[in-house]
mmCIF file of C-alpha atoms and ligand atoms in Angstrom:
data_model
loop_
_atom_site.group_PDB
_atom_site.id
_atom_site.type_symbol
_atom_site.label_atom_id
_atom_site.label_comp_id
_atom_site.label_asym_id
_atom_site.label_seq_id
_atom_site.Cartn_x
_atom_site.Cartn_y
_atom_site.Cartn_z
ATOM 1 C CA MET A 1376 27.021 20.343 -5.085
ATOM 2 C CA ALA A 1377 30.256 18.615 -5.019
ATOM 3 C CA GLY A 1378 30.988 16.057 -2.101
ATOM 4 C CA LEU A 1379 26.762 15.153 -1.581
ATOM 5 C CA PRO A 1380 25.320 11.430 -2.906
ATOM 6 C CA THR A 1381 23.951 11.692 -6.103
ATOM 7 C CA VAL A 1382 20.839 9.763 -7.026
ATOM 8 C CA ALA A 1383 21.055 8.739 -10.232
ATOM 9 C CA PRO A 1384 17.700 9.316 -12.106
ATOM 10 C CA ARG A 1385 15.078 6.569 -12.284
ATOM 11 C CA PRO A 1386 14.607 5.309 -15.724
ATOM 12 C CA ALA A 1387 11.063 5.219 -16.726
ATOM 13 C CA ILE A 1388 8.925 2.772 -18.651
ATOM 14 C CA PRO A 1389 8.166 5.560 -21.964
ATOM 15 C CA PRO A 1390 4.056 5.376 -22.447
ATOM 16 C CA GLU A 1391 4.342 5.092 -25.784
ATOM 17 C CA ARG A 1392 5.583 1.694 -25.035
ATOM 18 C CA HIS A 1393 2.264 0.930 -23.095
ATOM 19 C CA GLY A 1394 1.172 1.535 -26.559
ATOM 20 C CA ALA A 1395 3.044 -1.131 -28.178
ATOM 21 C CA ARG A 1396 1.947 -3.337 -25.518
ATOM 22 C CA LEU A 1397 -1.748 -2.758 -26.255
ATOM 23 C CA GLU A 1398 -1.381 -3.431 -29.702
ATOM 24 C CA ALA A 1399 0.299 -6.871 -29.364
ATOM 25 C CA VAL A 1400 -2.077 -7.256 -27.169
ATOM 26 C CA ARG A 1401 -4.538 -6.664 -30.039
ATOM 27 C CA GLU A 1402 -2.462 -8.545 -32.195
ATOM 28 C CA GLU A 1403 -2.735 -11.940 -30.160
ATOM 29 C CA LEU A 1404 -6.311 -11.625 -29.689
ATOM 30 C CA ARG A 1405 -7.079 -11.190 -33.505
ATOM 31 C CA ALA A 1406 -4.177 -14.211 -34.274
ATOM 32 C CA THR A 1407 -6.254 -16.332 -31.802
ATOM 33 C CA GLY A 1408 -9.687 -14.959 -32.475
ATOM 34 C CA ALA A 1409 -10.396 -14.082 -28.450
ATOM 35 C CA ALA A 1410 -12.781 -10.816 -28.622
ATOM 36 C CA GLY A 1411 -11.100 -9.217 -25.590
ATOM 37 C CA LEU A 1412 -8.411 -9.379 -22.717
ATOM 38 C CA LEU A 1413 -10.228 -8.081 -19.038
ATOM 39 C CA VAL A 1414 -7.685 -7.782 -16.336
ATOM 40 C CA GLY A 1415 -7.775 -6.190 -12.812
ATOM 41 C CA PRO A 1416 -5.366 -4.971 -10.618
ATOM 42 C CA GLY A 1417 -2.023 -6.273 -10.577
ATOM 43 C CA ALA A 1418 1.239 -6.856 -12.850
ATOM 44 C CA GLU A 1419 -0.836 -7.465 -15.816
ATOM 45 C CA LEU A 1420 -2.812 -3.708 -15.615
ATOM 46 C CA ARG A 1421 0.269 -2.241 -14.575
ATOM 47 C CA TYR A 1422 2.504 -3.562 -17.635
ATOM 48 C CA LEU A 1423 -0.174 -2.489 -20.137
ATOM 49 C CA ALA A 1424 -1.525 1.125 -18.691
ATOM 50 C CA GLY A 1425 1.122 2.025 -15.858
ATOM 51 C CA TYR A 1426 -1.658 1.661 -13.543
ATOM 52 C CA HIS A 1427 -1.232 1.049 -10.316
ATOM 53 C CA ALA A 1428 -4.528 -0.154 -7.978
ATOM 54 C CA MET A 1429 -5.284 -1.829 -5.074
ATOM 55 C CA ALA A 1430 -7.018 -4.996 -5.520
ATOM 56 C CA LEU A 1431 -10.456 -3.670 -3.984
ATOM 57 C CA GLU A 1432 -13.931 -5.384 -3.662
ATOM 58 C CA ARG A 1433 -14.675 -2.120 -6.280
ATOM 59 C CA LEU A 1434 -14.230 -3.146 -9.598
ATOM 60 C CA THR A 1435 -10.959 -2.190 -11.277
ATOM 61 C CA LEU A 1436 -10.695 -3.581 -15.042
ATOM 62 C CA LEU A 1437 -8.738 -3.080 -18.046
ATOM 63 C CA VAL A 1438 -11.071 -3.935 -20.741
ATOM 64 C CA VAL A 1439 -9.165 -4.208 -24.440
ATOM 65 C CA PRO A 1440 -11.144 -5.063 -27.312
ATOM 66 C CA ARG A 1441 -9.174 -7.139 -30.090
ATOM 67 C CA ASP A 1442 -10.417 -3.840 -32.353
ATOM 68 C CA GLY A 1443 -11.075 -0.752 -30.929
ATOM 69 C CA GLU A 1444 -10.227 1.550 -27.934
ATOM 70 C CA ALA A 1445 -9.099 0.194 -24.842
ATOM 71 C CA THR A 1446 -11.485 1.344 -21.576
ATOM 72 C CA LEU A 1447 -10.537 1.319 -18.012
ATOM 73 C CA VAL A 1448 -13.339 1.118 -16.089
ATOM 74 C CA VAL A 1449 -12.648 1.955 -12.337
ATOM 75 C CA PRO A 1450 -14.799 3.160 -8.736
ATOM 76 C CA ARG A 1451 -15.064 7.120 -8.854
ATOM 77 C CA LEU A 1452 -13.468 7.699 -6.053
ATOM 78 C CA GLU A 1453 -9.998 6.458 -8.353
ATOM 79 C CA ARG A 1454 -10.709 8.418 -11.137
ATOM 80 C CA GLU A 1455 -7.931 10.713 -10.684
ATOM 81 C CA PRO A 1456 -5.441 8.464 -10.474
ATOM 82 C CA ALA A 1457 -6.710 6.287 -13.207
ATOM 83 C CA LEU A 1458 -6.390 9.363 -15.469
ATOM 84 C CA GLY A 1459 -3.063 10.144 -14.395
ATOM 85 C CA CYS A 1460 -1.831 6.644 -15.078
ATOM 86 C CA PRO A 1461 0.563 6.902 -18.241
ATOM 87 C CA ALA A 1462 -1.889 4.910 -20.721
ATOM 88 C CA ALA A 1463 -4.689 7.308 -19.501
ATOM 89 C CA ALA A 1464 -2.817 10.326 -19.839
ATOM 90 C CA ALA A 1465 -1.353 9.188 -23.486
ATOM 91 C CA GLY A 1466 -4.554 9.231 -24.377
ATOM 92 C CA LEU A 1467 -4.155 5.159 -25.142
ATOM 93 C CA VAL A 1468 -6.908 4.030 -22.747
ATOM 94 C CA ARG A 1469 -10.591 5.908 -22.201
ATOM 95 C CA VAL A 1470 -11.679 5.897 -18.264
ATOM 96 C CA ARG A 1471 -15.238 5.354 -17.019
ATOM 97 C CA SER A 1472 -15.885 5.347 -13.615
ATOM 98 C CA TRP A 1473 -18.774 4.185 -11.741
ATOM 99 C CA GLU A 1474 -20.890 6.013 -9.282
ATOM 100 C CA GLU A 1475 -20.655 4.132 -6.301
ATOM 101 C CA THR A 1476 -24.243 2.340 -6.565
ATOM 102 C CA GLU A 1477 -24.151 1.947 -9.892
ATOM 103 C CA ASP A 1478 -23.262 -1.746 -11.744
ATOM 104 C CA PRO A 1479 -19.599 -1.257 -12.938
ATOM 105 C CA PHE A 1480 -20.232 -4.302 -15.168
ATOM 106 C CA GLY A 1481 -22.776 -2.313 -17.560
ATOM 107 C CA LEU A 1482 -19.634 -0.212 -18.282
ATOM 108 C CA VAL A 1483 -17.675 -3.329 -18.685
ATOM 109 C CA ALA A 1484 -20.249 -4.668 -21.063
ATOM 110 C CA ARG A 1485 -20.354 -1.486 -23.025
ATOM 111 C CA ALA A 1486 -16.551 -1.818 -23.398
ATOM 112 C CA LEU A 1487 -16.526 -5.162 -24.759
ATOM 113 C CA PRO A 1488 -19.810 -4.618 -27.586
ATOM 114 C CA GLU A 1489 -18.651 -7.372 -29.540
ATOM 115 C CA ALA A 1490 -19.003 -9.994 -27.293
ATOM 116 C CA ARG A 1491 -22.818 -9.150 -26.234
ATOM 117 C CA ARG A 1492 -23.995 -8.617 -30.001
ATOM 118 C CA PRO A 1493 -26.524 -11.366 -31.139
ATOM 119 C CA GLY A 1494 -24.553 -13.956 -32.623
ATOM 120 C CA GLY A 1495 -21.620 -13.133 -29.987
ATOM 121 C CA ALA A 1496 -22.392 -15.170 -27.544
ATOM 122 C CA GLY A 1497 -19.643 -17.529 -26.549
ATOM 123 C CA ALA A 1498 -17.196 -15.059 -27.504
ATOM 124 C CA ARG A 1499 -13.793 -16.071 -26.196
ATOM 125 C CA LEU A 1500 -12.110 -14.003 -23.503
ATOM 126 C CA LEU A 1501 -9.266 -14.425 -21.750
ATOM 127 C CA VAL A 1502 -9.149 -12.931 -18.109
ATOM 128 C CA GLY A 1503 -6.180 -11.687 -15.562
ATOM 129 C CA ASP A 1504 -5.100 -14.822 -14.266
ATOM 130 C CA ARG A 1505 -5.396 -13.349 -11.044
ATOM 131 C CA LEU A 1506 -8.894 -11.843 -10.968
ATOM 132 C CA TRP A 1507 -10.938 -12.324 -7.831
ATOM 133 C CA ALA A 1508 -13.441 -15.128 -8.526
ATOM 134 C CA THR A 1509 -16.424 -13.097 -7.890
ATOM 135 C CA PHE A 1510 -15.418 -10.878 -10.983
ATOM 136 C CA VAL A 1511 -15.063 -13.810 -12.979
ATOM 137 C CA LEU A 1512 -18.456 -15.135 -12.102
ATOM 138 C CA ARG A 1513 -20.004 -11.766 -13.116
ATOM 139 C CA LEU A 1514 -18.167 -11.691 -15.937
ATOM 140 C CA LEU A 1515 -19.635 -14.725 -16.940
ATOM 141 C CA ASP A 1516 -23.067 -13.111 -16.334
ATOM 142 C CA THR A 1517 -22.364 -9.980 -18.287
ATOM 143 C CA PHE A 1518 -21.079 -12.028 -21.391
ATOM 144 C CA PRO A 1519 -23.625 -15.214 -21.531
ATOM 145 C CA GLY A 1520 -22.066 -17.847 -23.195
ATOM 146 C CA ALA A 1521 -18.443 -16.778 -22.886
ATOM 147 C CA ARG A 1522 -15.597 -19.189 -23.046
ATOM 148 C CA LEU A 1523 -12.759 -18.138 -20.864
ATOM 149 C CA GLY A 1524 -8.872 -18.220 -21.265
ATOM 150 C CA LEU A 1525 -6.033 -16.310 -19.452
ATOM 151 C CA ALA A 1526 -4.804 -13.342 -20.052
ATOM 152 C CA SER A 1527 -1.098 -14.697 -19.752
ATOM 153 C CA SER A 1528 -1.789 -16.540 -22.910
ATOM 154 C CA ALA A 1529 -1.352 -13.305 -24.381
ATOM 155 C CA LEU A 1530 0.684 -11.453 -22.127
ATOM 156 C CA ARG A 1531 3.351 -14.288 -21.116
ATOM 157 C CA ALA A 1532 5.184 -14.030 -24.243
ATOM 158 C CA LEU A 1533 5.806 -9.973 -24.348
ATOM 159 C CA ARG A 1534 6.413 -9.905 -20.651
ATOM 160 C CA MET A 1535 8.836 -12.304 -20.627
ATOM 161 C CA ARG A 1536 11.504 -10.258 -22.848
ATOM 162 C CA LYS A 1537 11.959 -7.319 -21.278
ATOM 163 C CA ASP A 1538 12.870 -4.166 -22.911
ATOM 164 C CA ALA A 1539 15.610 -1.662 -22.201
ATOM 165 C CA GLU A 1540 13.787 0.146 -19.822
ATOM 166 C CA GLU A 1541 12.581 -2.335 -17.910
ATOM 167 C CA LEU A 1542 15.942 -3.697 -18.204
ATOM 168 C CA ALA A 1543 17.449 -0.943 -16.668
ATOM 169 C CA LEU A 1544 14.814 -0.870 -13.697
ATOM 170 C CA LEU A 1545 15.672 -4.234 -12.699
ATOM 171 C CA ARG A 1546 19.516 -3.038 -12.456
ATOM 172 C CA ALA A 1547 19.123 -0.164 -10.520
ATOM 173 C CA ALA A 1548 16.833 -2.300 -7.981
ATOM 174 C CA ALA A 1549 19.409 -5.039 -8.280
ATOM 175 C CA HIS A 1550 22.077 -2.441 -7.868
ATOM 176 C CA ALA A 1551 20.248 -0.916 -4.241
ATOM 177 C CA ALA A 1552 19.779 -4.419 -3.076
ATOM 178 C CA ASP A 1553 23.833 -4.836 -3.504
ATOM 179 C CA ARG A 1554 23.936 -2.088 -1.143
ATOM 180 C CA VAL A 1555 22.014 -3.001 1.468
ATOM 181 C CA VAL A 1556 23.242 -6.790 2.135
ATOM 182 C CA ALA A 1557 26.875 -4.561 1.837
ATOM 183 C CA GLY A 1558 25.441 -2.342 4.787
ATOM 184 C CA ILE A 1559 23.689 -5.498 6.960
ATOM 185 C CA ALA A 1560 27.055 -7.267 6.598
ATOM 186 C CA ALA A 1561 29.221 -4.558 7.670
ATOM 187 C CA GLY A 1562 26.985 -3.507 10.657
ATOM 188 C CA ARG A 1563 26.564 -5.908 14.105
ATOM 189 C CA LEU A 1564 24.777 -8.818 13.793
ATOM 190 C CA ILE A 1565 25.152 -10.870 17.347
ATOM 191 C CA GLY A 1566 22.744 -10.256 20.164
ATOM 192 C CA ARG A 1567 19.792 -9.109 17.440
ATOM 193 C CA SER A 1568 17.078 -11.049 16.635
ATOM 194 C CA GLU A 1569 16.291 -12.527 12.643
ATOM 195 C CA LEU A 1570 13.587 -10.063 13.086
ATOM 196 C CA ASP A 1571 15.561 -6.731 13.916
ATOM 197 C CA VAL A 1572 17.712 -7.479 10.925
ATOM 198 C CA ALA A 1573 14.654 -8.541 8.564
ATOM 199 C CA GLN A 1574 13.505 -4.536 9.652
ATOM 200 C CA GLU A 1575 16.840 -3.122 8.829
ATOM 201 C CA ILE A 1576 17.201 -4.481 5.388
ATOM 202 C CA GLY A 1577 13.859 -3.718 4.561
ATOM 203 C CA GLN A 1578 14.731 0.379 5.840
ATOM 204 C CA ARG A 1579 17.293 0.024 4.022
ATOM 205 C CA LEU A 1580 16.044 -0.843 1.037
ATOM 206 C CA VAL A 1581 13.584 1.854 0.415
ATOM 207 C CA ALA A 1582 16.899 4.044 1.669
ATOM 208 C CA GLU A 1583 18.410 3.289 -1.338
ATOM 209 C CA GLY A 1584 14.841 4.068 -3.572
ATOM 210 C CA HIS A 1585 12.891 0.932 -3.334
ATOM 211 C CA GLU A 1586 9.010 1.967 -3.038
ATOM 212 C CA ARG A 1587 8.084 -1.196 -1.125
ATOM 213 C CA ALA A 1588 10.235 -3.763 0.552
ATOM 214 C CA GLU A 1589 9.112 -7.590 0.658
ATOM 215 C CA ALA A 1590 9.980 -9.527 4.185
ATOM 216 C CA ALA A 1591 12.713 -10.808 3.981
ATOM 217 C CA ILE A 1592 13.931 -14.025 5.044
ATOM 218 C CA VAL A 1593 16.935 -13.859 7.565
ATOM 219 C CA GLY A 1594 17.694 -17.414 8.706
ATOM 220 C CA SER A 1595 20.166 -17.567 11.507
ATOM 221 C CA GLY A 1596 22.450 -21.182 12.780
ATOM 222 C CA PRO A 1597 20.031 -24.008 12.003
ATOM 223 C CA ASN A 1598 16.822 -22.237 10.393
ATOM 224 C CA SER A 1599 19.701 -21.204 7.499
ATOM 225 C CA ALA A 1600 18.516 -24.863 6.146
ATOM 226 C CA SER A 1601 15.245 -23.947 5.871
ATOM 227 C CA PRO A 1602 14.795 -21.964 2.314
ATOM 228 C CA HIS A 1603 11.647 -20.312 3.245
ATOM 229 C CA HIS A 1604 12.742 -19.516 6.523
ATOM 230 C CA GLY A 1605 11.309 -15.950 7.045
ATOM 231 C CA ALA A 1606 12.584 -14.121 9.953
ATOM 232 C CA SER A 1607 11.715 -15.859 13.847
ATOM 233 C CA GLU A 1608 12.720 -14.139 16.919
ATOM 234 C CA ARG A 1609 15.949 -16.441 17.393
ATOM 235 C CA ILE A 1610 18.959 -14.456 18.637
ATOM 236 C CA ILE A 1611 22.250 -14.361 16.282
ATOM 237 C CA GLU A 1612 24.994 -16.095 17.927
ATOM 238 C CA ALA A 1613 29.136 -16.195 16.865
ATOM 239 C CA ALA A 1614 29.478 -19.586 14.513
ATOM 240 C CA ASP A 1615 26.592 -19.032 13.273
ATOM 241 C CA ALA A 1616 25.604 -18.885 9.097
ATOM 242 C CA VAL A 1617 23.234 -16.263 8.552
ATOM 243 C CA VAL A 1618 21.329 -16.971 4.756
ATOM 244 C CA LEU A 1619 19.998 -13.787 3.792
ATOM 245 C CA ASP A 1620 17.057 -13.429 1.062
ATOM 246 C CA PHE A 1621 15.364 -10.200 0.082
ATOM 247 C CA GLY A 1622 13.838 -7.701 -2.435
ATOM 248 C CA GLY A 1623 11.425 -5.397 -2.994
ATOM 249 C CA SER A 1624 10.448 -3.001 -5.840
ATOM 250 C CA LEU A 1625 11.947 -0.279 -7.661
ATOM 251 C CA GLY A 1626 9.785 1.794 -10.322
ATOM 252 C CA GLY A 1627 7.990 -1.187 -10.321
ATOM 253 C CA TYR A 1628 10.091 -4.090 -10.729
ATOM 254 C CA VAL A 1629 11.449 -6.021 -8.524
ATOM 255 C CA SER A 1630 14.726 -7.201 -6.651
ATOM 256 C CA ASP A 1631 15.956 -10.349 -5.521
ATOM 257 C CA MET A 1632 19.045 -11.271 -4.067
ATOM 258 C CA THR A 1633 20.519 -13.813 -1.237
ATOM 259 C CA ARG A 1634 24.181 -13.754 0.342
ATOM 260 C CA THR A 1635 24.974 -16.409 2.602
ATOM 261 C CA LEU A 1636 27.217 -15.012 5.575
ATOM 262 C CA TRP A 1637 29.505 -16.407 8.518
ATOM 263 C CA VAL A 1638 29.132 -14.798 11.803
ATOM 264 C CA THR A 1639 32.732 -14.991 13.385
ATOM 265 C CA GLY A 1640 32.249 -12.437 16.517
ATOM 266 C CA PRO A 1641 34.973 -11.367 18.888
ATOM 267 C CA ALA A 1642 36.808 -14.687 19.016
ATOM 268 C CA GLU A 1643 36.979 -15.012 15.520
ATOM 269 C CA VAL A 1644 35.299 -18.072 15.019
ATOM 270 C CA ALA A 1645 36.360 -19.509 11.286
ATOM 271 C CA PRO A 1646 33.653 -21.155 9.420
ATOM 272 C CA ASP A 1647 33.430 -24.725 9.927
ATOM 273 C CA PRO A 1648 35.470 -26.489 6.864
ATOM 274 C CA ALA A 1649 32.077 -28.685 6.083
ATOM 275 C CA PHE A 1650 30.176 -25.295 5.687
ATOM 276 C CA VAL A 1651 32.795 -24.246 3.409
ATOM 277 C CA ALA A 1652 32.784 -27.270 1.258
ATOM 278 C CA ILE A 1653 28.779 -26.688 1.063
ATOM 279 C CA TYR A 1654 29.051 -22.999 0.420
ATOM 280 C CA ASP A 1655 32.232 -23.762 -2.517
ATOM 281 C CA THR A 1656 29.565 -26.114 -4.066
ATOM 282 C CA VAL A 1657 26.899 -23.881 -4.463
ATOM 283 C CA ARG A 1658 29.032 -21.269 -5.634
ATOM 284 C CA ALA A 1659 30.155 -23.732 -8.287
ATOM 285 C CA ALA A 1660 26.565 -24.514 -9.447
ATOM 286 C CA HIS A 1661 25.980 -20.952 -9.285
ATOM 287 C CA ALA A 1662 28.563 -20.471 -11.814
ATOM 288 C CA ALA A 1663 27.611 -23.402 -14.214
ATOM 289 C CA ALA A 1664 24.029 -22.219 -14.188
ATOM 290 C CA LEU A 1665 25.355 -18.862 -15.200
ATOM 291 C CA ALA A 1666 27.677 -20.639 -17.981
ATOM 292 C CA ALA A 1667 25.143 -22.412 -19.705
ATOM 293 C CA VAL A 1668 22.916 -19.175 -20.075
ATOM 294 C CA ARG A 1669 22.485 -17.782 -23.778
ATOM 295 C CA PRO A 1670 19.633 -17.875 -26.112
ATOM 296 C CA GLY A 1671 18.117 -20.979 -27.367
ATOM 297 C CA VAL A 1672 19.325 -22.622 -24.274
ATOM 298 C CA PRO A 1673 16.468 -24.289 -22.879
ATOM 299 C CA CYS A 1674 15.488 -22.953 -19.061
ATOM 300 C CA GLU A 1675 16.127 -26.172 -17.667
ATOM 301 C CA ALA A 1676 19.641 -27.242 -18.817
ATOM 302 C CA VAL A 1677 20.704 -24.048 -16.485
ATOM 303 C CA ASP A 1678 18.737 -26.088 -13.441
ATOM 304 C CA GLU A 1679 20.462 -28.998 -14.800
ATOM 305 C CA ALA A 1680 24.119 -27.036 -15.094
ATOM 306 C CA ALA A 1681 24.109 -26.354 -11.263
ATOM 307 C CA ARG A 1682 21.892 -29.279 -10.522
ATOM 308 C CA VAL A 1683 25.148 -31.618 -11.601
ATOM 309 C CA VAL A 1684 27.556 -29.819 -9.420
ATOM 310 C CA ILE A 1685 25.408 -29.953 -6.625
ATOM 311 C CA GLU A 1686 24.981 -34.187 -7.167
ATOM 312 C CA ALA A 1687 28.517 -34.580 -7.537
ATOM 313 C CA ALA A 1688 28.770 -33.119 -4.343
ATOM 314 C CA GLY A 1689 26.785 -35.560 -2.766
ATOM 315 C CA HIS A 1690 24.380 -33.096 -1.837
ATOM 316 C CA GLY A 1691 21.708 -33.702 -4.965
ATOM 317 C CA PRO A 1692 18.515 -34.779 -2.007
ATOM 318 C CA HIS A 1693 19.684 -31.502 -0.398
ATOM 319 C CA PHE A 1694 18.804 -28.901 -3.104
ATOM 320 C CA VAL A 1695 15.033 -29.019 -3.021
ATOM 321 C CA HIS A 1696 14.192 -26.393 -5.255
ATOM 322 C CA ARG A 1697 14.186 -25.466 -8.736
ATOM 323 C CA THR A 1698 17.141 -23.271 -9.859
ATOM 324 C CA GLY A 1699 15.459 -19.970 -10.558
ATOM 325 C CA HIS A 1700 12.407 -18.097 -11.375
ATOM 326 C CA GLY A 1701 11.728 -15.307 -13.885
ATOM 327 C CA ILE A 1702 11.179 -12.134 -12.312
ATOM 328 C CA GLY A 1703 9.897 -8.817 -13.714
ATOM 329 C CA LEU A 1704 6.624 -6.773 -12.023
ATOM 330 C CA GLU A 1705 6.305 -9.876 -10.104
ATOM 331 C CA VAL A 1706 8.652 -11.836 -7.976
ATOM 332 C CA HIS A 1707 7.912 -14.625 -9.557
ATOM 333 C CA GLU A 1708 6.871 -14.988 -13.138
ATOM 334 C CA ASP A 1709 7.858 -17.145 -16.151
ATOM 335 C CA PRO A 1710 10.267 -18.319 -17.353
ATOM 336 C CA TYR A 1711 10.616 -21.092 -14.375
ATOM 337 C CA ILE A 1712 14.091 -22.214 -14.808
ATOM 338 C CA VAL A 1713 13.128 -25.604 -13.491
ATOM 339 C CA ALA A 1714 13.481 -29.317 -14.807
ATOM 340 C CA GLY A 1715 10.723 -29.871 -17.318
ATOM 341 C CA ASN A 1716 10.415 -26.605 -18.851
ATOM 342 C CA THR A 1717 11.961 -26.693 -22.145
ATOM 343 C CA GLU A 1718 11.364 -23.098 -23.223
ATOM 344 C CA PRO A 1719 14.048 -21.737 -25.039
ATOM 345 C CA LEU A 1720 15.922 -18.513 -23.286
ATOM 346 C CA GLU A 1721 15.739 -15.530 -25.235
ATOM 347 C CA ARG A 1722 17.340 -12.407 -25.325
ATOM 348 C CA GLY A 1723 15.457 -10.280 -22.793
ATOM 349 C CA MET A 1724 14.480 -12.838 -20.461
ATOM 350 C CA THR A 1725 15.253 -12.256 -16.596
ATOM 351 C CA PHE A 1726 15.813 -14.669 -14.126
ATOM 352 C CA SER A 1727 17.399 -15.401 -10.482
ATOM 353 C CA VAL A 1728 19.484 -18.195 -10.612
ATOM 354 C CA GLU A 1729 19.446 -19.343 -7.030
ATOM 355 C CA PRO A 1730 21.216 -22.857 -6.061
ATOM 356 C CA GLY A 1731 21.431 -24.211 -2.208
ATOM 357 C CA ILE A 1732 22.426 -26.650 0.045
ATOM 358 C CA TYR A 1733 20.193 -27.027 3.070
ATOM 359 C CA LEU A 1734 21.324 -29.623 5.755
ATOM 360 C CA GLU A 1735 18.096 -30.171 8.034
ATOM 361 C CA GLY A 1736 19.198 -29.110 12.280
ATOM 362 C CA ARG A 1737 22.563 -27.733 11.134
ATOM 363 C CA TYR A 1738 22.783 -24.811 8.468
ATOM 364 C CA GLY A 1739 22.411 -24.066 4.530
ATOM 365 C CA ALA A 1740 23.556 -22.051 2.053
ATOM 366 C CA ARG A 1741 22.369 -19.980 -0.770
ATOM 367 C CA LEU A 1742 23.839 -18.064 -3.565
ATOM 368 C CA GLU A 1743 20.638 -15.743 -5.847
ATOM 369 C CA ASP A 1744 21.494 -13.146 -8.205
ATOM 370 C CA ILE A 1745 19.497 -11.666 -11.235
ATOM 371 C CA VAL A 1746 20.616 -12.330 -14.355
ATOM 372 C CA ALA A 1747 19.221 -11.250 -17.780
ATOM 373 C CA CYS A 1748 20.001 -13.059 -21.337
ATOM 374 C CA ALA A 1749 21.860 -11.075 -23.299
ATOM 375 C CA ALA A 1750 22.568 -11.976 -27.156
ATOM 376 C CA ASP A 1751 26.263 -13.804 -25.882
ATOM 377 C CA GLY A 1752 25.197 -15.127 -22.718
ATOM 378 C CA PRO A 1753 24.578 -14.107 -19.288
ATOM 379 C CA ASP A 1754 24.169 -10.573 -17.982
ATOM 380 C CA VAL A 1755 24.205 -10.944 -14.096
ATOM 381 C CA LEU A 1756 22.470 -7.789 -12.478
ATOM 382 C CA ASN A 1757 23.403 -7.923 -9.047
ATOM 383 C CA GLU A 1758 27.426 -7.055 -8.203
ATOM 384 C CA ALA A 1759 27.660 -7.815 -4.802
ATOM 385 C CA PRO A 1760 30.976 -10.196 -4.158
ATOM 386 C CA ARG A 1761 29.695 -14.094 -4.312
ATOM 387 C CA GLY A 1762 31.922 -15.478 -2.098
ATOM 388 C CA LEU A 1763 30.871 -16.290 1.357
ATOM 389 C CA TRP A 1764 30.801 -12.730 3.507
ATOM 390 C CA VAL A 1765 32.862 -14.111 6.850
ATOM 391 C CA VAL A 1766 31.597 -11.138 8.592
ATOM 392 C CA ARG A 1767 32.297 -9.958 12.395
ATOM 393 C CA GLY A 1768 29.005 -9.497 13.596
HETATM 394 ZN ZN1 ZN K 823 15.198 -14.655 -2.977
HETATM 395 ZN ZN1 ZN K 824 14.401 -15.728 -6.277
#
């Protein structure tokens, strides 16, 4: 089959990993005296059971008791996909489905008998951080007197440290995004709207193996100075700076990268020297942040490393956001690379490094890569060139 492009096999999370995660949760529940952990659709459910469910008004809830078997409560019409999820298929969780007119909270109560036992009133329960209030209130009815905490208190330390397969997925997602930015930079930009380019980014992410693309930021000209601009009807012109910030998910794990382009147009309009100076400062700040990454270094020190470079160039007030955010199953998760976060970096933590400078009304620049903290320093997952991308457009 020589000559055909080969698609690398996608890394996968082995089912036993879900068993180890569920056991780690039980250990945490025992250590903190909580009776159980209850999480709905979203990253927590995907992390523990590998189950991708839609968040709907019909209850889907994974119940992990301190001791005993975990139960996945699902609507009858989602029984088949639930039974097929990695944790259920491996016999790590049992699936209990509720009929359309049944009260699902009866199943939830049976899945956590300890919290209903006489004398069990006031049991401590850890509920999913994004579980809808409508379900949380029903849980309080189901377990009278329950004291609620957040599931993240048990999950955040686990989720922050990525295992080998999670790192492989994040790397595959980053490399796919690298190819997307190269494709966009090589194509036509002048005369197209930001929205049109954003749409192409989404299509390319899917073509590169992402199952889902998030709405991309395409900030051209003065819009590049707005960090969370989105994409508009503005038509890209020669002598525009263009900030491309985009990502999606591949195998459930997220990509997120930013590159800044300068569009010369056919007249070859070179980037204005002031813009080049700004970009060079951003790049130096990015390099300084990377150089600070190693186990034991507080997250805020990585932010500080980037910030001092930008402040020294007189642009402190124009760097209006934190240096980065953790990334994994979610695009923003712990640990945050921000002043005040004294959490020490550990091997396997993954996060963005994305300093930027924004001159309102003129232009802005940002450079974003996803980085893993390795034993001896940073392991940068993105490989696309980090200079200013001067393109004809
Ligand atoms: Zn981004
Ligand atoms: Zn980001």
